[in-house]
């Protein structure tokens, strides 16, 4: 069973930076996607940034140029460097892992709060 544990959330002023980390425990299938989603109350969870095990990444338009996703495959860890934070980035950020198995397996972290004060 895969477990995802996030860290690095917190309170930051607008224009500041935070770095989120997500470590996956357990055995993960080699071919997978890991990344980050976020959710605010009353809204659907939305993609922030994801990266495949092959190194391809995808970002939400709202974070392009400000956020950078990276992975350490040896440690089964994914990071999200968030720069130039805005108040609209305030949300609970969830780590995500999808294994390309048959059937596919999807895992979520417990979430970490990011609050950006203006």
CSV table of C-alpha atoms in Angstrom, one decimal, residues 6-113:
chain,number,residue,atom,x,y,z
A,6,UNK,CA,3.3,16.0,2.4
A,7,UNK,CA,5.3,18.7,4.1
A,8,UNK,CA,6.2,22.3,3.6
A,9,UNK,CA,2.9,24.1,3.7
A,10,UNK,CA,2.3,27.2,5.8
A,11,UNK,CA,1.7,30.9,5.9
A,12,UNK,CA,3.6,33.3,3.6
A,13,UNK,CA,3.1,36.9,2.4
A,14,UNK,CA,2.2,37.6,-1.2
A,15,UNK,CA,5.3,37.5,-3.4
A,16,UNK,CA,7.0,35.0,-1.2
A,17,UNK,CA,8.0,31.4,-1.8
A,18,UNK,CA,7.3,28.0,-0.3
A,19,UNK,CA,8.5,24.5,-1.2
A,20,UNK,CA,6.3,21.5,-0.8
A,21,UNK,CA,7.6,18.0,-0.6
A,22,UNK,CA,5.8,14.7,-0.9
A,23,UNK,CA,7.4,11.4,0.0
A,24,UNK,CA,5.9,8.1,-1.1
A,25,UNK,CA,6.3,5.1,1.1
A,26,UNK,CA,5.7,1.6,-0.1
A,27,UNK,CA,6.4,0.1,-3.5
A,28,UNK,CA,5.5,2.2,-6.5
A,29,UNK,CA,5.1,0.9,-10.0
A,30,UNK,CA,7.9,2.2,-12.2
A,31,UNK,CA,5.7,4.0,-14.6
A,32,UNK,CA,3.6,6.6,-12.9
A,33,UNK,CA,2.7,10.2,-12.6
A,34,UNK,CA,3.2,12.2,-9.4
A,35,UNK,CA,2.3,15.7,-8.7
A,36,UNK,CA,0.1,18.3,-7.0
A,37,UNK,CA,-3.5,19.3,-6.9
A,38,UNK,CA,-5.2,22.0,-4.8
A,39,UNK,CA,-8.6,22.7,-3.5
A,40,UNK,CA,-10.4,25.6,-1.9
A,41,UNK,CA,-13.7,25.3,0.0
A,42,UNK,CA,-16.7,25.1,-2.3
A,43,UNK,CA,-14.6,24.4,-5.4
A,44,UNK,CA,-13.4,21.3,-7.2
A,45,UNK,CA,-9.9,20.0,-6.8
A,46,UNK,CA,-7.7,21.3,-9.6
A,47,UNK,CA,-4.4,20.3,-11.1
A,48,UNK,CA,-1.5,22.4,-10.2
A,49,UNK,CA,1.5,20.5,-11.7
A,50,UNK,CA,2.3,16.9,-12.4
A,51,UNK,CA,5.3,15.0,-13.7
A,52,UNK,CA,5.6,11.6,-15.2
A,53,UNK,CA,8.2,9.0,-14.3
A,54,UNK,CA,9.7,9.8,-17.8
A,55,UNK,CA,10.1,13.5,-16.8
A,56,UNK,CA,7.3,15.1,-18.7
A,57,UNK,CA,5.5,17.8,-16.8
A,58,UNK,CA,2.2,19.7,-17.0
A,59,UNK,CA,1.2,22.9,-15.3
A,60,UNK,CA,-2.0,24.8,-14.7
A,61,UNK,CA,-1.9,28.0,-16.7
A,62,UNK,CA,-2.3,30.0,-13.5
A,63,UNK,CA,1.0,28.8,-12.1
A,64,UNK,CA,3.2,28.6,-15.2
A,65,UNK,CA,6.4,30.6,-14.8
A,66,UNK,CA,6.0,30.7,-11.0
A,67,UNK,CA,5.8,27.1,-9.8
A,68,UNK,CA,8.3,24.3,-10.7
A,69,UNK,CA,7.8,20.6,-10.1
A,70,UNK,CA,10.6,18.2,-9.7
A,71,UNK,CA,11.1,14.6,-8.7
A,72,UNK,CA,13.7,12.4,-7.1
A,73,UNK,CA,12.9,9.0,-8.4
A,74,UNK,CA,15.4,7.3,-6.1
A,75,UNK,CA,13.6,8.7,-3.1
A,76,UNK,CA,10.1,8.5,-4.6
A,77,UNK,CA,9.7,12.1,-3.7
A,78,UNK,CA,8.1,15.0,-5.6
A,79,UNK,CA,8.6,18.7,-4.9
A,80,UNK,CA,6.8,21.8,-5.8
A,81,UNK,CA,8.7,25.1,-5.7
A,82,UNK,CA,6.3,27.9,-5.5
A,83,UNK,CA,7.6,31.4,-6.1
A,84,UNK,CA,5.8,34.8,-6.5
A,85,UNK,CA,2.9,33.5,-4.5
A,86,UNK,CA,-0.5,35.2,-4.8
A,87,UNK,CA,-3.5,35.3,-2.5
A,88,UNK,CA,-5.3,33.2,-5.0
A,89,UNK,CA,-2.8,30.4,-4.5
A,90,UNK,CA,-4.3,29.9,-1.0
A,91,UNK,CA,-5.6,26.3,-0.9
A,92,UNK,CA,-5.1,22.9,0.5
A,93,UNK,CA,-2.5,21.2,-1.6
A,94,UNK,CA,-2.7,17.5,-2.2
A,95,UNK,CA,0.0,15.2,-3.4
A,96,UNK,CA,-1.0,12.8,-6.1
A,97,UNK,CA,0.3,9.5,-7.5
A,98,UNK,CA,-1.1,7.5,-10.3
A,99,UNK,CA,0.4,4.2,-11.3
A,100,UNK,CA,0.1,3.0,-14.8
A,101,UNK,CA,-1.0,-0.5,-13.8
A,102,UNK,CA,-4.0,-2.5,-15.0
A,103,UNK,CA,-6.2,-1.3,-13.5
A,104,UNK,CA,-4.5,2.0,-12.6
A,105,UNK,CA,-4.0,2.9,-8.9
A,106,UNK,CA,-4.4,6.4,-7.7
A,107,UNK,CA,-3.2,7.7,-4.3
A,108,UNK,CA,-3.7,11.0,-2.5
A,109,UNK,CA,-1.9,12.6,0.4
A,110,UNK,CA,-3.7,14.0,3.4
A,111,UNK,CA,-3.2,17.6,2.2
A,112,UNK,CA,-1.2,20.6,3.4
A,113,UNK,CA,-2.5,24.1,3.8
